[in-house]
Amino acid sequence: MYRVFFTNFVKMRHCIVHNSITTNHYCMLKNKNKNSIIEICPIRNIVSRFGTKWALLVIVILSEQEAIRFNELCKLIPDISSKVLSETLKTLETDGLVERKIFPVVPPKVEYSLTEIGHSLVPIIHELTEWAQKNMKTILDCREEYETEKQ
């Protein structure tokens, strides 16, 4: 996976440099986020947004509901603070994965649901979950072996 990423990065850099974007401009883009290429790298850019501790869980829960209110979502994820849930939902909304619908009533009613693109991510999350469940024991064994050898 890393080799594929690196190869794509090299090709992307080649395209940037040879499509009238100078090396200096490329370096400015790279330095824009503290020496990171996240803005111009599709994999890192996208995964960093929904690959957080809570975002994947929020997406899965939203996929199981047609629409859900903030407090209901909070109750379904008891370990998350309201602030972190709010930030997570804003990030997912910003990226077009979640839709926020406001109803003109008093008190205000807000519901969250997945967009079409958000729904398209769900099968990939399920595959990743299956992979993690299938390989978790092996990974935990490797971690333990590594820590034992390290001592």
C-alpha atoms as a printed R data frame, in Angstrom:
    type eleno elety resid chain resno       x       y       z
1   ATOM     1    CA   MET     A     1   0.000   0.000   0.000
2   ATOM     2    CA   TYR     A     2   2.791   2.418   0.903
3   ATOM     3    CA   ARG     A     3   4.609   1.609  -2.350
4   ATOM     4    CA   VAL     A     4   1.448   2.385  -4.342
5   ATOM     5    CA   PHE     A     5   0.982   5.628  -2.417
6   ATOM     6    CA   PHE     A     6   4.621   6.641  -2.939
7   ATOM     7    CA   THR     A     7   4.464   5.817  -6.654
8   ATOM     8    CA   ASN     A     8   1.287   7.894  -7.018
9   ATOM     9    CA   PHE     A     9   2.888  10.741  -5.091
10  ATOM    10    CA   VAL     A    10   5.924  10.752  -7.399
11  ATOM    11    CA   LYS     A    11   3.644  10.756 -10.465
12  ATOM    12    CA   MET     A    12   1.536  13.544  -8.943
13  ATOM    13    CA   ARG     A    13   4.647  15.637  -8.206
14  ATOM    14    CA   HIS     A    14   5.850  15.053 -11.775
15  ATOM    15    CA   CYS     A    15   2.474  16.270 -13.110
16  ATOM    16    CA   ILE     A    16   2.521  19.317 -10.874
17  ATOM    17    CA   VAL     A    17   6.027  20.311 -11.897
18  ATOM    18    CA   HIS     A    18   5.422  19.754 -15.623
19  ATOM    19    CA   ASN     A    19   2.007  21.421 -15.751
20  ATOM    20    CA   SER     A    20   3.294  24.967 -15.236
21  ATOM    21    CA   ILE     A    21   3.454  24.715 -11.476
22  ATOM    22    CA   THR     A    22   6.993  25.453 -10.480
23  ATOM    23    CA   THR     A    23   8.945  23.507  -7.912
24  ATOM    24    CA   ASN     A    24   8.858  26.583  -5.670
25  ATOM    25    CA   HIS     A    25   5.054  26.716  -5.858
26  ATOM    26    CA   TYR     A    26   4.924  22.992  -5.086
27  ATOM    27    CA   CYS     A    27   7.127  23.573  -2.020
28  ATOM    28    CA   MET     A    28   4.877  26.423  -0.909
29  ATOM    29    CA   LEU     A    29   1.867  24.106  -1.196
30  ATOM    30    CA   LYS     A    30   3.774  21.478   0.732
31  ATOM    31    CA   ASN     A    31   4.825  23.928   3.435
32  ATOM    32    CA   LYS     A    32   1.340  25.404   3.739
33  ATOM    33    CA   ASN     A    33   0.495  22.807   6.388
34  ATOM    34    CA   LYS     A    34   3.747  22.497   8.328
35  ATOM    35    CA   ASN     A    35   5.730  20.490   5.765
36  ATOM    36    CA   SER     A    36   2.788  18.260   4.883
37  ATOM    37    CA   ILE     A    37   1.510  17.321   1.448
38  ATOM    38    CA   ILE     A    38  -1.994  16.732   2.771
39  ATOM    39    CA   GLU     A    39  -3.628  19.456   0.626
40  ATOM    40    CA   ILE     A    40  -2.437  17.967  -2.648
41  ATOM    41    CA   CYS     A    41  -2.487  14.274  -1.764
42  ATOM    42    CA   PRO     A    42  -5.967  12.798  -2.296
43  ATOM    43    CA   ILE     A    43  -5.447   9.838   0.008
44  ATOM    44    CA   ARG     A    44  -4.120  11.774   2.982
45  ATOM    45    CA   ASN     A    45  -6.477  14.678   2.428
46  ATOM    46    CA   ILE     A    46  -9.642  12.595   2.398
47  ATOM    47    CA   VAL     A    47  -8.723   9.909   4.927
48  ATOM    48    CA   SER     A    48  -7.516  12.467   7.454
49  ATOM    49    CA   ARG     A    49 -10.994  13.983   7.470
50  ATOM    50    CA   PHE     A    50 -13.151  10.885   7.977
51  ATOM    51    CA   GLY     A    51 -10.531   8.563   9.445
52  ATOM    52    CA   THR     A    52 -10.638  10.094  12.904
53  ATOM    53    CA   LYS     A    53 -11.450   8.211  16.072
54  ATOM    54    CA   TRP     A    54 -15.151   9.102  15.929
55  ATOM    55    CA   ALA     A    55 -15.979   9.933  12.301
56  ATOM    56    CA   LEU     A    56 -16.147   6.327  11.093
57  ATOM    57    CA   LEU     A    57 -18.485   5.409  13.938
58  ATOM    58    CA   VAL     A    58 -20.687   8.433  13.259
59  ATOM    59    CA   ILE     A    59 -20.897   7.479   9.574
60  ATOM    60    CA   VAL     A    60 -21.872   3.890  10.405
61  ATOM    61    CA   ILE     A    61 -24.545   5.007  12.880
62  ATOM    62    CA   LEU     A    62 -25.939   7.529  10.396
63  ATOM    63    CA   SER     A    63 -26.048   4.790   7.757
64  ATOM    64    CA   GLU     A    64 -28.378   2.801  10.018
65  ATOM    65    CA   GLN     A    65 -30.764   5.750  10.513
66  ATOM    66    CA   GLU     A    66 -32.711   7.703   7.954
67  ATOM    67    CA   ALA     A    67 -32.154  10.864   9.985
68  ATOM    68    CA   ILE     A    68 -31.109  11.426  13.570
69  ATOM    69    CA   ARG     A    69 -31.027  14.321  15.987
70  ATOM    70    CA   PHE     A    70 -27.868  15.430  17.762
71  ATOM    71    CA   ASN     A    71 -28.925  14.268  21.247
72  ATOM    72    CA   GLU     A    72 -29.992  10.861  19.922
73  ATOM    73    CA   LEU     A    73 -26.600  10.493  18.278
74  ATOM    74    CA   CYS     A    74 -24.930  11.521  21.558
75  ATOM    75    CA   LYS     A    75 -26.838   8.769  23.384
76  ATOM    76    CA   LEU     A    76 -25.763   6.162  20.829
77  ATOM    77    CA   ILE     A    77 -22.096   7.099  21.350
78  ATOM    78    CA   PRO     A    78 -21.853   7.609  25.125
79  ATOM    79    CA   ASP     A    79 -18.045   8.008  25.165
80  ATOM    80    CA   ILE     A    80 -18.005  11.079  22.908
81  ATOM    81    CA   SER     A    81 -18.334  14.616  24.249
82  ATOM    82    CA   SER     A    82 -20.871  16.997  22.720
83  ATOM    83    CA   LYS     A    83 -18.048  19.247  21.551
84  ATOM    84    CA   VAL     A    84 -16.198  16.440  19.735
85  ATOM    85    CA   LEU     A    85 -19.423  15.131  18.199
86  ATOM    86    CA   SER     A    86 -20.293  18.617  17.001
87  ATOM    87    CA   GLU     A    87 -16.824  19.088  15.466
88  ATOM    88    CA   THR     A    88 -16.991  15.648  13.838
89  ATOM    89    CA   LEU     A    89 -20.390  16.366  12.304
90  ATOM    90    CA   LYS     A    90 -19.183  19.764  11.024
91  ATOM    91    CA   THR     A    91 -16.161  18.146   9.389
92  ATOM    92    CA   LEU     A    92 -18.300  15.464   7.750
93  ATOM    93    CA   GLU     A    93 -20.808  18.104   6.641
94  ATOM    94    CA   THR     A    94 -18.037  20.287   5.217
95  ATOM    95    CA   ASP     A    95 -16.822  17.348   3.127
96  ATOM    96    CA   GLY     A    96 -20.332  16.576   1.874
97  ATOM    97    CA   LEU     A    97 -20.651  13.249   3.682
98  ATOM    98    CA   VAL     A    98 -23.360  14.425   6.092
99  ATOM    99    CA   GLU     A    99 -26.359  16.642   5.536
100 ATOM   100    CA   ARG     A   100 -27.651  18.896   8.298
101 ATOM   101    CA   LYS     A   101 -31.331  19.760   8.030
102 ATOM   102    CA   ILE     A   102 -32.735  22.579  10.170
103 ATOM   103    CA   PHE     A   103 -36.472  22.702  10.818
104 ATOM   104    CA   PRO     A   104 -38.046  26.144  11.442
105 ATOM   105    CA   VAL     A   105 -39.626  25.314  14.799
106 ATOM   106    CA   VAL     A   106 -39.165  26.437  18.386
107 ATOM   107    CA   PRO     A   107 -37.083  24.981  19.916
108 ATOM   108    CA   PRO     A   108 -34.906  24.468  16.845
109 ATOM   109    CA   LYS     A   109 -34.880  20.945  15.455
110 ATOM   110    CA   VAL     A   110 -31.806  19.737  13.579
111 ATOM   111    CA   GLU     A   111 -31.418  16.332  11.966
112 ATOM   112    CA   TYR     A   112 -28.356  14.720  10.460
113 ATOM   113    CA   SER     A   113 -28.266  12.156   7.685
114 ATOM   114    CA   LEU     A   114 -25.764  10.738   5.232
115 ATOM   115    CA   THR     A   115 -25.560  12.156   1.750
116 ATOM   116    CA   GLU     A   116 -25.227   9.952  -1.319
117 ATOM   117    CA   ILE     A   117 -21.440  10.224  -1.167
118 ATOM   118    CA   GLY     A   118 -21.560   9.413   2.556
119 ATOM   119    CA   HIS     A   119 -23.566   6.272   1.815
120 ATOM   120    CA   SER     A   120 -21.000   5.280  -0.827
121 ATOM   121    CA   LEU     A   121 -18.346   5.177   1.904
122 ATOM   122    CA   VAL     A   122 -20.271   2.728   4.137
123 ATOM   123    CA   PRO     A   123 -19.397  -0.507   2.244
124 ATOM   124    CA   ILE     A   124 -15.717   0.447   2.406
125 ATOM   125    CA   ILE     A   125 -15.981   1.001   6.170
126 ATOM   126    CA   HIS     A   126 -17.689  -2.385   6.531
127 ATOM   127    CA   GLU     A   127 -14.871  -4.043   4.555
128 ATOM   128    CA   LEU     A   128 -12.278  -2.330   6.746
129 ATOM   129    CA   THR     A   129 -14.159  -3.476   9.857
130 ATOM   130    CA   GLU     A   130 -14.236  -7.062   8.610
131 ATOM   131    CA   TRP     A   131 -10.518  -6.902   7.846
132 ATOM   132    CA   ALA     A   132  -9.806  -5.529  11.328
133 ATOM   133    CA   GLN     A   133 -11.860  -8.243  13.009
134 ATOM   134    CA   LYS     A   134 -10.205 -10.946  10.921
135 ATOM   135    CA   ASN     A   135  -6.674  -9.704  11.637
136 ATOM   136    CA   MET     A   136  -6.951  -8.204  15.109
137 ATOM   137    CA   LYS     A   137  -5.566 -11.227  16.976
138 ATOM   138    CA   THR     A   138  -2.551 -11.431  14.675
139 ATOM   139    CA   ILE     A   139  -1.886  -7.716  15.001
140 ATOM   140    CA   LEU     A   140  -2.179  -7.822  18.799
141 ATOM   141    CA   ASP     A   141   0.169 -10.824  18.888
142 ATOM   142    CA   CYS     A   142   2.677  -8.940  16.730
143 ATOM   143    CA   ARG     A   143   2.489  -5.910  19.016
144 ATOM   144    CA   GLU     A   144   3.079  -8.078  22.064
145 ATOM   145    CA   GLU     A   145   6.005  -9.846  20.363
146 ATOM   146    CA   TYR     A   146   7.500  -6.499  19.362
147 ATOM   147    CA   GLU     A   147   7.231  -5.125  22.894
148 ATOM   148    CA   THR     A   148   8.761  -8.310  24.328
149 ATOM   149    CA   GLU     A   149  11.705  -8.140  21.905
150 ATOM   150    CA   LYS     A   150  12.140  -4.434  22.603
151 ATOM   151    CA   GLN     A   151  12.739  -5.068  26.315
